[in-house]
Coordinates of C-alpha atoms and ligand atoms in Angstrom, one line a residue:
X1 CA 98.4 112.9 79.0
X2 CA 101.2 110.7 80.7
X3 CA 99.9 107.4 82.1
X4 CA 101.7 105.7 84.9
X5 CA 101.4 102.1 85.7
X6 CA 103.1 100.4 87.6
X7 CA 103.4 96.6 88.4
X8 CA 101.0 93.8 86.2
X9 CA 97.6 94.1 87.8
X10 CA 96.1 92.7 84.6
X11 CA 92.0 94.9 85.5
X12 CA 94.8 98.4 85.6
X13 CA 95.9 97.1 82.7
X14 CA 92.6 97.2 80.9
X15 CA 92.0 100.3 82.0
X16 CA 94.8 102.1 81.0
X17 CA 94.5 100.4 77.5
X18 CA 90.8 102.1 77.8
X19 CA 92.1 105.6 78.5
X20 CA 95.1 105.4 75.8
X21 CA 91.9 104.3 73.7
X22 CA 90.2 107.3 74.5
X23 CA 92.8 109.8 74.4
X24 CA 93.6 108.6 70.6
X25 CA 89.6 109.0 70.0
X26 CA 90.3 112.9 70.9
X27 CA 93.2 113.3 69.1
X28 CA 95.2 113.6 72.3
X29 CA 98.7 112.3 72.7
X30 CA 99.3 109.9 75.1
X31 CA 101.9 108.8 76.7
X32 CA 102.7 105.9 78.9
X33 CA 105.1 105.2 81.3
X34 CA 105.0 101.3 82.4
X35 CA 107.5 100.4 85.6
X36 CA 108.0 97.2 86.6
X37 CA 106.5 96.0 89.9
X38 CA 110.2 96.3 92.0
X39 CA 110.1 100.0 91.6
X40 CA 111.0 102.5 94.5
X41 CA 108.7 105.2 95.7
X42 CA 111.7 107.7 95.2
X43 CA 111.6 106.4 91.7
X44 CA 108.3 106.8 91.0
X45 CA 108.4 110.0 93.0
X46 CA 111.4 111.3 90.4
X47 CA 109.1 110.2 87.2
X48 CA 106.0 112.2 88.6
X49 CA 108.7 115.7 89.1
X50 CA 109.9 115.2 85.6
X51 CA 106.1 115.1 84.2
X52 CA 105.0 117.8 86.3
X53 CA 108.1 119.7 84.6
X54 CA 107.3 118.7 80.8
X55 CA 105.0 121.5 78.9
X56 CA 103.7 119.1 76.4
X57 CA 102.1 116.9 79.1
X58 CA 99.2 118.7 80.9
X59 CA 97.7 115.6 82.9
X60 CA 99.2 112.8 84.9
X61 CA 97.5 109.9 85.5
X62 CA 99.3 107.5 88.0
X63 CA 96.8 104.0 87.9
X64 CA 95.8 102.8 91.0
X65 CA 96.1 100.6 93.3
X66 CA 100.2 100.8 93.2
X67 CA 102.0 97.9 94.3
X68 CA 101.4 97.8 98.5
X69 CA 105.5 99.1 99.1
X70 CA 104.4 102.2 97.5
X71 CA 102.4 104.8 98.6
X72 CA 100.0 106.6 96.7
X73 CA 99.0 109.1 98.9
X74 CA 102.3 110.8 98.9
X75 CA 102.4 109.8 94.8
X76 CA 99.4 111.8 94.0
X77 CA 100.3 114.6 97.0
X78 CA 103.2 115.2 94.4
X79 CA 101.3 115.7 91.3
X80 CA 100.9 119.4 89.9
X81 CA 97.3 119.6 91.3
X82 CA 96.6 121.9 87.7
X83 CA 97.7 117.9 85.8
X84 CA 96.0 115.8 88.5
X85 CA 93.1 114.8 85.8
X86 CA 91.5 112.4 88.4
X87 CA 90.8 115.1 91.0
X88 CA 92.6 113.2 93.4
X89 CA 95.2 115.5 95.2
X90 CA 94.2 117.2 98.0
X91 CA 94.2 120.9 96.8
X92 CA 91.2 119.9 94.2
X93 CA 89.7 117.7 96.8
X94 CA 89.5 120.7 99.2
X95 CA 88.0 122.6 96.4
X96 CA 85.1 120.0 95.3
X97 CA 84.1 120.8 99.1
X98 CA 83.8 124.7 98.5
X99 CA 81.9 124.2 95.0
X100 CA 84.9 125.7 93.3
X101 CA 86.8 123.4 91.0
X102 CA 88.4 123.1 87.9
X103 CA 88.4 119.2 87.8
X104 CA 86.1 116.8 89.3
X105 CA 86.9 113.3 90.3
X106 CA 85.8 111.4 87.2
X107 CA 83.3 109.1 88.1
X108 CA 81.2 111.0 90.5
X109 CA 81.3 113.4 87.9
X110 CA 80.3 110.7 84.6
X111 CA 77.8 109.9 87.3
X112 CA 76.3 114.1 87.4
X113 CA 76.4 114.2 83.6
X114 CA 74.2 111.1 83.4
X115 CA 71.8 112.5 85.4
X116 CA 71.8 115.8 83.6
X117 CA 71.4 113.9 80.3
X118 CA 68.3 112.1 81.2
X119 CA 67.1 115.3 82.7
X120 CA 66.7 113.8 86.2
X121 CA 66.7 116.4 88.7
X122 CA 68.5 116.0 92.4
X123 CA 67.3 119.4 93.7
X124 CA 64.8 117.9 96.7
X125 CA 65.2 114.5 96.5
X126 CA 66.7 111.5 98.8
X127 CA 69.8 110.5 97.2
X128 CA 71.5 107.9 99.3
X129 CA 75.3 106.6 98.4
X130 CA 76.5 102.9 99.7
X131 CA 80.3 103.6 100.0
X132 CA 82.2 106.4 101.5
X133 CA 85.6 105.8 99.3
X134 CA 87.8 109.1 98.9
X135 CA 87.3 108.5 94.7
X136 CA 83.6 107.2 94.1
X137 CA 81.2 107.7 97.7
X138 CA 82.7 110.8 99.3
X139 CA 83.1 112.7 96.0
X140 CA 79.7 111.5 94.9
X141 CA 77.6 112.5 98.0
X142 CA 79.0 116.1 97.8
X143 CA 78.2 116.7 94.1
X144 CA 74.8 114.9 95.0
X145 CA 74.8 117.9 98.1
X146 CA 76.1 120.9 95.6
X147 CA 72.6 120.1 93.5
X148 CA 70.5 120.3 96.4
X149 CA 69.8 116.6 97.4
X150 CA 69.1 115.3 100.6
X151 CA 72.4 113.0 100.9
X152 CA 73.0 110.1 103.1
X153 CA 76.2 108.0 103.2
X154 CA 75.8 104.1 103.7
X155 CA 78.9 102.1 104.8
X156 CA 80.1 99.0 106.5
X157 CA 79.0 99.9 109.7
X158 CA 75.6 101.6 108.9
X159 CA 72.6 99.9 110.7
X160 CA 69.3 99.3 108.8
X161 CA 70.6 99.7 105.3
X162 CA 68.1 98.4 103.8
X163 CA 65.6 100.5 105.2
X164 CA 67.6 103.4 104.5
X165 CA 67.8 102.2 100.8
X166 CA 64.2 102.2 100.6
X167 CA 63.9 106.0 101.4
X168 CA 66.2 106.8 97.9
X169 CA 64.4 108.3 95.0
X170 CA 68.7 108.1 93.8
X171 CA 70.5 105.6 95.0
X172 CA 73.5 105.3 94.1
X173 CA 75.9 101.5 94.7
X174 CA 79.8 101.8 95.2
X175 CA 80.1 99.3 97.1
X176 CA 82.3 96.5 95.2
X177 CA 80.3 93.6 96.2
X178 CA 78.7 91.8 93.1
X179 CA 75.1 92.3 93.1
X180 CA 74.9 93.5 96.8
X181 CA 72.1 95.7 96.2
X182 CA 68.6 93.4 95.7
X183 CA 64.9 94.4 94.8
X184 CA 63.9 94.6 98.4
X185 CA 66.4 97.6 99.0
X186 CA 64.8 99.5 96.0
X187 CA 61.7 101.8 96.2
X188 CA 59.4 101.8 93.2
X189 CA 60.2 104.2 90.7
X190 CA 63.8 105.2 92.1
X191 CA 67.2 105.7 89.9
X192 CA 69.9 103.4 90.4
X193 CA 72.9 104.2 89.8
X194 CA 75.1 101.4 89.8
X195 CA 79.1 102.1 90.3
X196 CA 80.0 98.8 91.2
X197 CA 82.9 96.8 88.6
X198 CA 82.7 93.4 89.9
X199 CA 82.8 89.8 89.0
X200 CA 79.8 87.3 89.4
X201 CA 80.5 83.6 90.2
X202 CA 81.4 82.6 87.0
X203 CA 83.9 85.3 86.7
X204 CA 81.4 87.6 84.8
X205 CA 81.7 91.9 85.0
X206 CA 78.8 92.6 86.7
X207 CA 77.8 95.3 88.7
X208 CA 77.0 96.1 92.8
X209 CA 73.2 95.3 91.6
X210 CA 71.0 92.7 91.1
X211 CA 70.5 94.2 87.6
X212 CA 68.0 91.6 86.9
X213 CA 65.7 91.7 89.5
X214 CA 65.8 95.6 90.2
X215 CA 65.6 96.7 86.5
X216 CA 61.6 96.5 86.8
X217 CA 61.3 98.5 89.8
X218 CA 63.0 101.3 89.1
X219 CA 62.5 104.3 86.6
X220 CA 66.1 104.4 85.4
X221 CA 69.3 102.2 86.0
X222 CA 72.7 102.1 85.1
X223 CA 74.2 98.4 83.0
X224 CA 77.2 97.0 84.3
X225 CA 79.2 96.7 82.0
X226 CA 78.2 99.7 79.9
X227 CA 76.9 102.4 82.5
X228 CA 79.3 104.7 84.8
X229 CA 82.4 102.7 83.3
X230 CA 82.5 104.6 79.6
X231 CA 81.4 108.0 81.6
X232 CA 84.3 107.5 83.9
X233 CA 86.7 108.0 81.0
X234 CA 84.8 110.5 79.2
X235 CA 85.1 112.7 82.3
X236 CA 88.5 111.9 81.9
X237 CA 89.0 113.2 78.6
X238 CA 86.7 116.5 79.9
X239 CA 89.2 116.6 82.7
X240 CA 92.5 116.4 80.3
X241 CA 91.2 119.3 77.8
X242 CA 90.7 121.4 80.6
X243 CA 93.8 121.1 81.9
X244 CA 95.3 121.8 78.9
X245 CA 93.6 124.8 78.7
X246 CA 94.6 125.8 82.1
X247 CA 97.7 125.5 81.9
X248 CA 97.7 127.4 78.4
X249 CA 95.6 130.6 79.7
X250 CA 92.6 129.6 77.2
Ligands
NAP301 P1 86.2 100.9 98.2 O1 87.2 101.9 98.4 O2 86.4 99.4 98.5 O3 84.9 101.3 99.1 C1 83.8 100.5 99.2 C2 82.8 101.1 100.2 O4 81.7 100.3 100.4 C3 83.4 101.4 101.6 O5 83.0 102.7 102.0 C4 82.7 100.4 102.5 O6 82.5 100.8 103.8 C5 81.4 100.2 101.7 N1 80.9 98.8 102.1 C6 81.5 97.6 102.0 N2 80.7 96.7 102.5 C7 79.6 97.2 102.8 C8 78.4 96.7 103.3 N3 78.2 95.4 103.6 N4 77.4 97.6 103.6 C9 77.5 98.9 103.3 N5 78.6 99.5 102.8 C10 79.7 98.6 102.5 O7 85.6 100.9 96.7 P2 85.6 102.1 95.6 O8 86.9 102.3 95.1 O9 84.7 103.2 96.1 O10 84.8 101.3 94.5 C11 83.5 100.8 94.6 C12 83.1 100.0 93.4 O11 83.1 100.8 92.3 C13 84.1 98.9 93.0 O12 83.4 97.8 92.5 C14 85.0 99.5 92.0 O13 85.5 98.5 91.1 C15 84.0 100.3 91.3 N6 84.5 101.5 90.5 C16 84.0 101.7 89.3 C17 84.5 102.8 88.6 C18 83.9 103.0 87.2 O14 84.5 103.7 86.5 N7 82.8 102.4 86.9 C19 85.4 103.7 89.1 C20 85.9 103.5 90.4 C21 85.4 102.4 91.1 P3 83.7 101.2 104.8 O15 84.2 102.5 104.4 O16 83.0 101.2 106.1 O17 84.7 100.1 104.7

């Protein structure tokens, strides 16, 4: 796996250290590439050909959010979509919305295997997602949709989100707004599933919900930090060995 960076955002930073972590715990090689904040899209552009061109690399991970010069929509619309481990590029995008892939984005999909661990089924039930980002909501409502829940997307301009909230025997936060989601948006006995990476007041990682105060309510719910974060990057992983094998005809 080849790992881009580029710039000094210090939370990328920590997560790339994460997924290096990770790919040693397989026994993957990793590789990263670290530019410095100054660098041109055409250079990044030229670094994403050459990996897209090595055989020993089969998945490229460029961290987001690039520096704002650059732009990452025509960075990832250049990765080999058979080495794009985060599902990003628009070829596996398309195919998440047919049912067909070979890699899911890796959240949504840590998010799935949770569910499938603790043997919670979707088939039938409300499932509502607060967020409608192209990485976390969208992704998350259609694998939500593929297992046969009733899906509603929540955004910034949704009226009576609490209400709506209420009616979620899933509910599911990516949101980004410490501890947005509060007791009184929860029904009894629903699973939370909290996305959220955020910081409290006092600078503390803490999730899009009030972890305290919902954790009674609710049959299951996801710690922040501790929940969908380590899922994220063992999806990852998933994602990276299947592209290997891809790529090798296994
Ligand atoms: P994002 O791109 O900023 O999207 C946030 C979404 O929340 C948007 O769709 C926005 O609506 C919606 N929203 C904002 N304010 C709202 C409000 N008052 N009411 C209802 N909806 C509102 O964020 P993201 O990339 O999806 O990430 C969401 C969170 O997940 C962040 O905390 C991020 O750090 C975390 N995250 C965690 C992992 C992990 O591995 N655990 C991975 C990725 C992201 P609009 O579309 O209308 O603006």
């Amino acid at each position: 796996m080849a790992v881009v960076i580029v710039g000094n955002d210090p939370a990328s930073r920590v997560y790339v250290n994460n997924k290096k972590k990770a790919c040693e715990y397989c026994g993957f090689k990793s590789e990263e590439y670290a530019l410095p904040e100054e660098t041109t899209q055409e250079e990044l552009l030229a670094l994403v050909k050459k990996l897209n061109e090595k055989d020993d690399i089969h998945g490229i991970l460029v961290q987001l959010p690039l520096p704002k010069h650059l732009d990452d929509k025509e960075v990832i619309d250049n990765i080999n979509p058979l080495k794009d481990v985060d599902a990003f590029h628009a070829v596996n995008v398309g195919k998440i919305m047919l049912g067909e892939y070979d890699f899911l984005p890796c959240t949504p999909s840590g998010v799935m295997e949770m569910l499938h661990a603790y043997d919670i089924k979707v088939e039938g039930k409300n499932c509502v997602v607060i967020g409608r980002s192209n990485i976390v909501g969208k992704p998350m409502a259609m694998l939500l949709l593929h297992e046969n829940g009733t899906v509603t997307i929540c955004h910034s301009r949704t009226k009576n989100l609490k209400e709506i909230c209420r009616t979620a025997d899933i509910l599911v936060a990516a949101v980004g707004k410490p501890k947005f989601v509060t007791a009184d948006m929860v029904k009894d006995g629903a699973v939370v599933i909290d996305v959220g990476m955020d910081r409290d007041e006092n600078g503390k990682l803490c999730g899009d919900v009030d972890f305290e105060n919902v954790k009674d309510k609710c049959s299951f719910i996801t710690p922040v930090p501790g929940g969908v974060g380590p899922m994220t990057i063992s999806t990852l992983m998933k994602n990276t060995l299947k592209a290997a094998k891809v790529q090798n005809n296994l």
